[in-house]
Short mmCIF file of C-alpha atoms in Angstrom, two decimals:
data_model
loop_
_atom_site.label_atom_id
_atom_site.label_comp_id
_atom_site.label_asym_id
_atom_site.label_seq_id
_atom_site.Cartn_x
_atom_site.Cartn_y
_atom_site.Cartn_z
CA MET A 200 8.76 24.76 13.05
CA VAL A 201 9.15 26.30 16.23
CA ARG A 202 6.82 26.31 18.77
CA LEU A 203 6.61 29.75 20.53
CA ALA A 204 5.10 30.60 24.04
CA ILE A 205 4.31 34.46 24.01
CA VAL A 206 4.28 35.47 27.74
CA GLY A 207 2.79 39.01 28.30
CA CYS A 208 0.61 38.73 25.03
CA THR A 209 -1.67 41.01 25.75
CA GLY A 210 0.81 43.88 25.57
CA LYS A 211 2.02 46.09 22.46
CA LEU A 212 4.97 43.79 21.86
CA GLY A 213 3.69 40.24 22.59
CA SER A 214 0.59 41.14 20.49
CA ALA A 215 2.65 42.33 17.63
CA ILE A 216 4.56 38.98 17.81
CA MET A 217 1.90 36.99 17.60
CA LYS A 218 0.10 38.81 14.71
CA ASN A 219 3.05 38.76 12.68
CA ALA A 220 3.29 35.20 13.70
CA ILE A 221 0.33 33.57 12.31
CA HIS A 222 1.16 34.37 9.02
CA ARG A 223 4.51 32.51 9.10
CA ASP A 224 5.05 28.86 8.09
CA ASP A 225 8.02 28.53 10.04
CA VAL A 226 6.93 29.28 13.40
CA GLU A 227 3.46 28.62 15.42
CA ILE A 228 1.78 30.04 18.58
CA SER A 229 1.50 27.34 20.95
CA TYR A 230 0.54 29.27 23.93
CA ALA A 231 -0.44 32.82 24.79
CA ILE A 232 -0.10 33.52 28.40
CA ALA A 233 -1.10 36.70 30.33
CA ARG A 234 -0.65 37.67 33.79
CA ARG A 235 -3.61 36.11 36.30
CA GLY A 236 -6.29 38.55 36.40
CA ASN A 237 -5.98 39.84 32.89
CA GLN A 238 -8.95 40.86 31.36
CA TYR A 239 -8.10 38.53 28.57
CA VAL A 240 -7.43 35.39 30.06
CA GLY A 241 -9.99 32.66 29.17
CA GLN A 242 -10.51 34.46 25.96
CA THR A 243 -8.73 33.22 22.35
CA VAL A 244 -6.06 34.74 20.74
CA SER A 245 -8.60 36.39 18.35
CA ALA A 246 -9.60 38.92 20.88
CA LEU A 247 -6.21 40.70 20.77
CA VAL A 248 -4.94 40.00 16.82
CA GLY A 249 -8.42 39.33 15.15
CA GLY A 250 -9.31 36.48 12.81
CA GLU A 251 -10.59 33.27 13.56
CA ILE A 252 -7.82 31.84 16.29
CA ASP A 253 -9.11 29.54 18.42
CA LEU A 254 -5.97 29.48 20.63
CA PRO A 255 -7.26 30.17 24.55
CA ILE A 256 -5.29 33.07 26.48
CA ILE A 257 -4.03 31.35 29.77
CA ASP A 258 -2.46 32.63 32.96
CA ASP A 259 0.24 29.86 34.06
CA ILE A 260 3.63 29.52 32.30
CA GLU A 261 4.22 26.12 33.65
CA THR A 262 1.30 24.34 31.44
CA ALA A 263 2.91 25.42 28.39
CA ARG A 264 5.03 22.12 28.16
CA ASP A 265 4.52 21.70 24.41
CA CYS A 266 6.44 25.05 23.40
CA ASP A 267 10.09 25.19 21.94
CA VAL A 268 10.74 28.90 23.54
CA PHE A 269 9.27 31.10 25.52
CA VAL A 270 9.27 35.09 24.46
CA ASP A 271 8.86 37.05 27.50
CA CYS A 272 7.36 40.26 27.00
CA THR A 273 6.62 41.41 30.54
CA ASN A 274 8.40 43.75 32.95
CA ALA A 275 11.71 43.18 35.14
CA GLU A 276 9.82 43.02 38.49
CA THR A 277 7.27 40.37 36.91
CA PHE A 278 9.71 38.45 35.41
CA MET A 279 12.07 38.07 38.59
CA ASN A 280 9.22 37.65 41.29
CA ASP A 281 6.85 35.33 39.20
CA SER A 282 8.34 34.00 36.18
CA TYR A 283 12.23 33.16 36.49
CA PHE A 284 11.81 30.09 38.62
CA LYS A 285 9.10 28.85 36.48
CA TYR A 286 11.16 29.17 33.47
CA LYS A 287 13.83 27.33 35.48
CA ARG A 288 11.84 24.40 35.93
CA MET A 289 10.49 24.40 32.51
CA GLY A 290 14.01 24.06 30.76
CA LYS A 291 13.20 25.39 27.93
CA ALA A 292 15.20 28.30 25.59
CA LEU A 293 14.16 31.85 26.47
CA VAL A 294 14.15 34.55 24.99
CA ILE A 295 13.97 37.83 27.08
CA ALA A 296 12.02 41.05 25.49
CA THR A 297 12.42 42.67 29.18
CA THR A 298 14.55 45.75 30.08
CA ALA A 299 15.54 47.59 33.40
CA PHE A 300 16.81 44.54 35.29
CA PRO A 301 19.04 45.73 38.24
CA GLU A 302 23.03 44.30 38.41
CA GLU A 303 21.85 41.27 40.87
CA ALA A 304 18.48 40.06 38.78
CA MET A 305 21.39 39.83 35.51
CA GLU A 306 23.51 37.81 37.82
CA LYS A 307 20.67 35.70 38.60
CA ILE A 308 19.83 35.36 34.54
CA GLY A 309 23.11 34.38 34.19
CA GLU A 310 23.05 31.63 36.37
CA LEU A 311 19.70 30.39 34.45
CA ALA A 312 21.85 30.75 31.25
CA ALA A 313 24.14 28.10 32.45
CA GLU A 314 20.97 25.53 32.07
CA ILE A 315 19.24 26.85 29.24
CA SER A 316 20.05 29.25 26.22
CA VAL A 317 18.96 32.60 27.09
CA PHE A 318 18.73 35.59 24.78
CA ILE A 319 18.56 38.80 26.20
CA SER A 320 17.89 42.28 24.33
CA GLY A 321 16.20 45.92 24.90
CA ASN A 322 15.45 45.91 21.42
CA PHE A 323 14.85 43.20 18.38
CA SER A 324 15.88 45.53 15.45
CA VAL A 325 18.94 44.49 13.08
CA ALA A 326 19.40 47.75 12.03
CA LEU A 327 19.08 49.44 15.43
CA HIS A 328 22.00 47.31 16.33
CA ASP A 329 23.84 48.91 13.24
CA PHE A 330 23.00 52.17 14.33
CA VAL A 331 24.69 51.56 17.69
CA GLU A 332 28.05 49.84 16.16
CA THR A 333 28.43 53.19 14.12
CA LEU A 334 27.96 55.21 17.17
CA LYS A 335 30.84 53.28 18.59
CA THR A 336 32.91 53.52 16.13
CA TYR A 337 32.27 57.53 15.79
CA ALA A 338 32.88 57.63 19.67
CA ARG A 339 36.35 56.11 19.32
CA ARG A 340 37.22 59.65 17.70
CA ILE A 341 35.87 62.05 19.43
CA SER A 342 37.87 64.73 21.37
CA LEU A 343 37.33 64.71 25.21
CA ASP A 344 35.49 67.88 25.65
CA THR A 345 32.44 66.36 23.75
CA ASP A 346 29.13 66.26 25.37
CA ILE A 347 26.73 63.74 24.52
CA GLN A 348 23.11 63.81 24.43
CA ILE A 349 20.60 60.77 23.96
CA ILE A 350 17.47 61.93 22.97
CA GLU A 351 14.70 58.78 23.38
CA TYR A 352 10.95 59.25 22.51
CA HIS A 353 8.40 56.45 23.25
CA HIS A 354 4.52 55.79 23.07
CA ASN A 355 3.05 57.70 26.65
CA GLN A 356 2.30 54.05 28.22
CA LYS A 357 6.12 53.12 28.63
CA LYS A 358 6.78 52.53 32.02
CA ASP A 359 10.53 52.97 32.13
CA ALA A 360 12.62 56.00 31.52
CA PRO A 361 14.78 55.94 30.40
CA SER A 362 14.51 53.00 28.03
CA GLY A 363 16.56 50.01 27.74
CA THR A 364 17.54 51.07 24.42
CA ALA A 365 18.92 54.34 25.60
CA LEU A 366 20.98 52.47 28.35
CA MET A 367 22.50 50.23 26.17
CA ILE A 368 23.46 53.12 23.50
CA LYS A 369 25.22 54.65 26.59
CA ASN A 370 27.01 51.53 27.84
CA ALA A 371 28.32 51.11 24.53
CA LEU A 372 29.68 54.50 23.99
CA MET A 373 31.54 54.01 27.17
CA ASP A 374 32.86 50.74 26.48
CA ALA A 375 34.12 51.70 22.97
CA ASN A 376 36.04 54.57 24.16
CA SER A 377 37.17 54.45 27.87
CA LYS A 378 37.94 58.31 28.12
CA ILE A 379 34.54 59.29 27.73
CA ASP A 380 32.91 60.77 31.12
CA GLY A 381 30.06 59.32 32.07
CA GLU A 382 28.68 62.43 33.44
CA LYS A 383 28.96 64.09 29.83
CA VAL A 384 26.55 61.48 28.52
CA LYS A 385 22.82 62.43 29.50
CA ILE A 386 19.83 60.82 28.20
CA CYS A 387 16.44 62.97 27.79
CA SER A 388 13.48 60.88 28.08
CA ILE A 389 10.09 61.71 26.15
CA ARG A 390 6.71 60.13 26.49
CA GLY A 391 3.96 60.90 24.10
CA GLY A 392 0.94 59.54 22.17
CA ASN A 393 2.02 56.65 20.06
CA ILE A 394 5.58 57.02 19.16
CA PHE A 395 6.63 53.63 18.42
CA GLY A 396 10.59 54.39 19.22
CA GLU A 397 13.32 57.00 18.02
CA HIS A 398 16.77 57.23 19.78
CA GLU A 399 18.66 60.59 18.36
CA VAL A 400 22.40 60.59 19.65
CA VAL A 401 24.28 64.14 19.68
CA PHE A 402 27.59 64.90 20.03
CA ALA A 403 28.77 68.32 20.46
CA ASN A 404 32.24 69.90 21.07
CA SER A 405 33.64 73.45 22.11
CA ARG A 406 34.48 73.96 18.87
CA ASP A 407 31.23 74.74 17.46
CA GLU A 408 30.72 71.61 16.03
CA VAL A 409 27.59 69.15 16.29
CA VAL A 410 27.22 65.59 14.77
CA THR A 411 23.97 63.96 15.03
CA PHE A 412 22.88 60.33 14.68
CA LYS A 413 19.50 58.75 14.70
CA HIS A 414 17.45 55.97 14.17
CA GLN A 415 13.62 55.75 14.18
CA VAL A 416 10.83 53.49 13.56
CA SER A 417 7.36 53.98 12.32
CA SER A 418 5.89 50.58 13.10
CA ARG A 419 6.16 47.47 15.65
CA GLU A 420 6.72 45.32 12.61
CA THR A 421 10.57 45.46 12.90
CA PHE A 422 10.56 44.77 16.29
CA ALA A 423 8.31 41.87 16.02
CA ASP A 424 9.56 40.15 13.21
CA GLY A 425 12.97 40.36 15.04
CA ALA A 426 11.84 38.87 18.14
CA ILE A 427 10.34 35.92 15.69
CA GLU A 428 13.46 35.64 13.83
CA ILE A 429 15.72 35.38 17.54
CA SER A 430 13.56 32.96 18.95
CA ILE A 431 14.09 30.43 15.83
CA TRP A 432 17.77 31.28 16.33
CA THR A 433 17.97 30.85 20.26
CA VAL A 434 16.26 27.55 20.08
CA LYS A 435 19.37 26.22 18.14
CA GLN A 436 21.77 27.48 20.35
CA ALA A 437 23.73 25.57 23.43
CA ASN A 438 23.08 26.66 26.63
CA GLY A 439 24.51 29.96 26.98
CA PHE A 440 23.26 34.12 27.46
CA TYR A 441 23.36 35.85 23.87
CA ASN A 442 22.21 39.29 22.60
CA MET A 443 22.08 41.01 19.40
CA ASP A 444 25.71 40.94 18.87
CA ASP A 445 25.89 37.21 19.06
CA PHE A 446 22.66 37.16 16.65
CA CYS A 447 24.32 39.54 14.24
CA LEU A 448 28.02 38.04 14.32
CA SER A 449 26.16 34.77 13.26
CA LYS A 450 24.21 36.14 10.45
CA LEU A 451 27.62 37.33 8.58
CA LYS A 452 29.17 34.10 9.17
#
């Protein structure tokens, strides 16, 4: 059984991961960790997910010694300023469910991956990964007069705009076809209500043709389950830097 420590456990994804994990036999939540001063610190996980779970919510990563993997659901600033060196000292496998890292931060995380297994992704949906692979195939065939619009929708409490997933899609398109002009790839970010996540990519050329691709989710279940499956997988990997490509390719072998 893989023992999880959920960092940022009071957030939308962190609490969803815990809610799903407590119903599984292959993982257990060993630690639930929130930021110092969070209103839930000192209460039990039951306060977040219901039921009768006596596990207390704590605020110190370095007390989580009996876990196999940390799942970080905080944000880039908190990760780099408060957590990075703690993870380095702990020496446990790490799954990063955090986006919007600047280039220098990604370099530091790469250094961390030389010492532990590190998985990072802006989205834990396998279907989303396949969606992006389809987009890449199409992008290789478009004419150079094609404008590309990425429209992404999320709940009104999401802080980053554009989302990490939207940026991932843009980078994937440009990597797939080096002739794509980055100035022709625009991202429109919409924030409203409780939208879980939706990404639409529109290709429009000057010959009156429009092709649209869309990925939509109606709950956080797929992200939570994906994070759990990836955590189990990451624990088994050698030190290194991993992403959704690595995880999905391993399932094809």
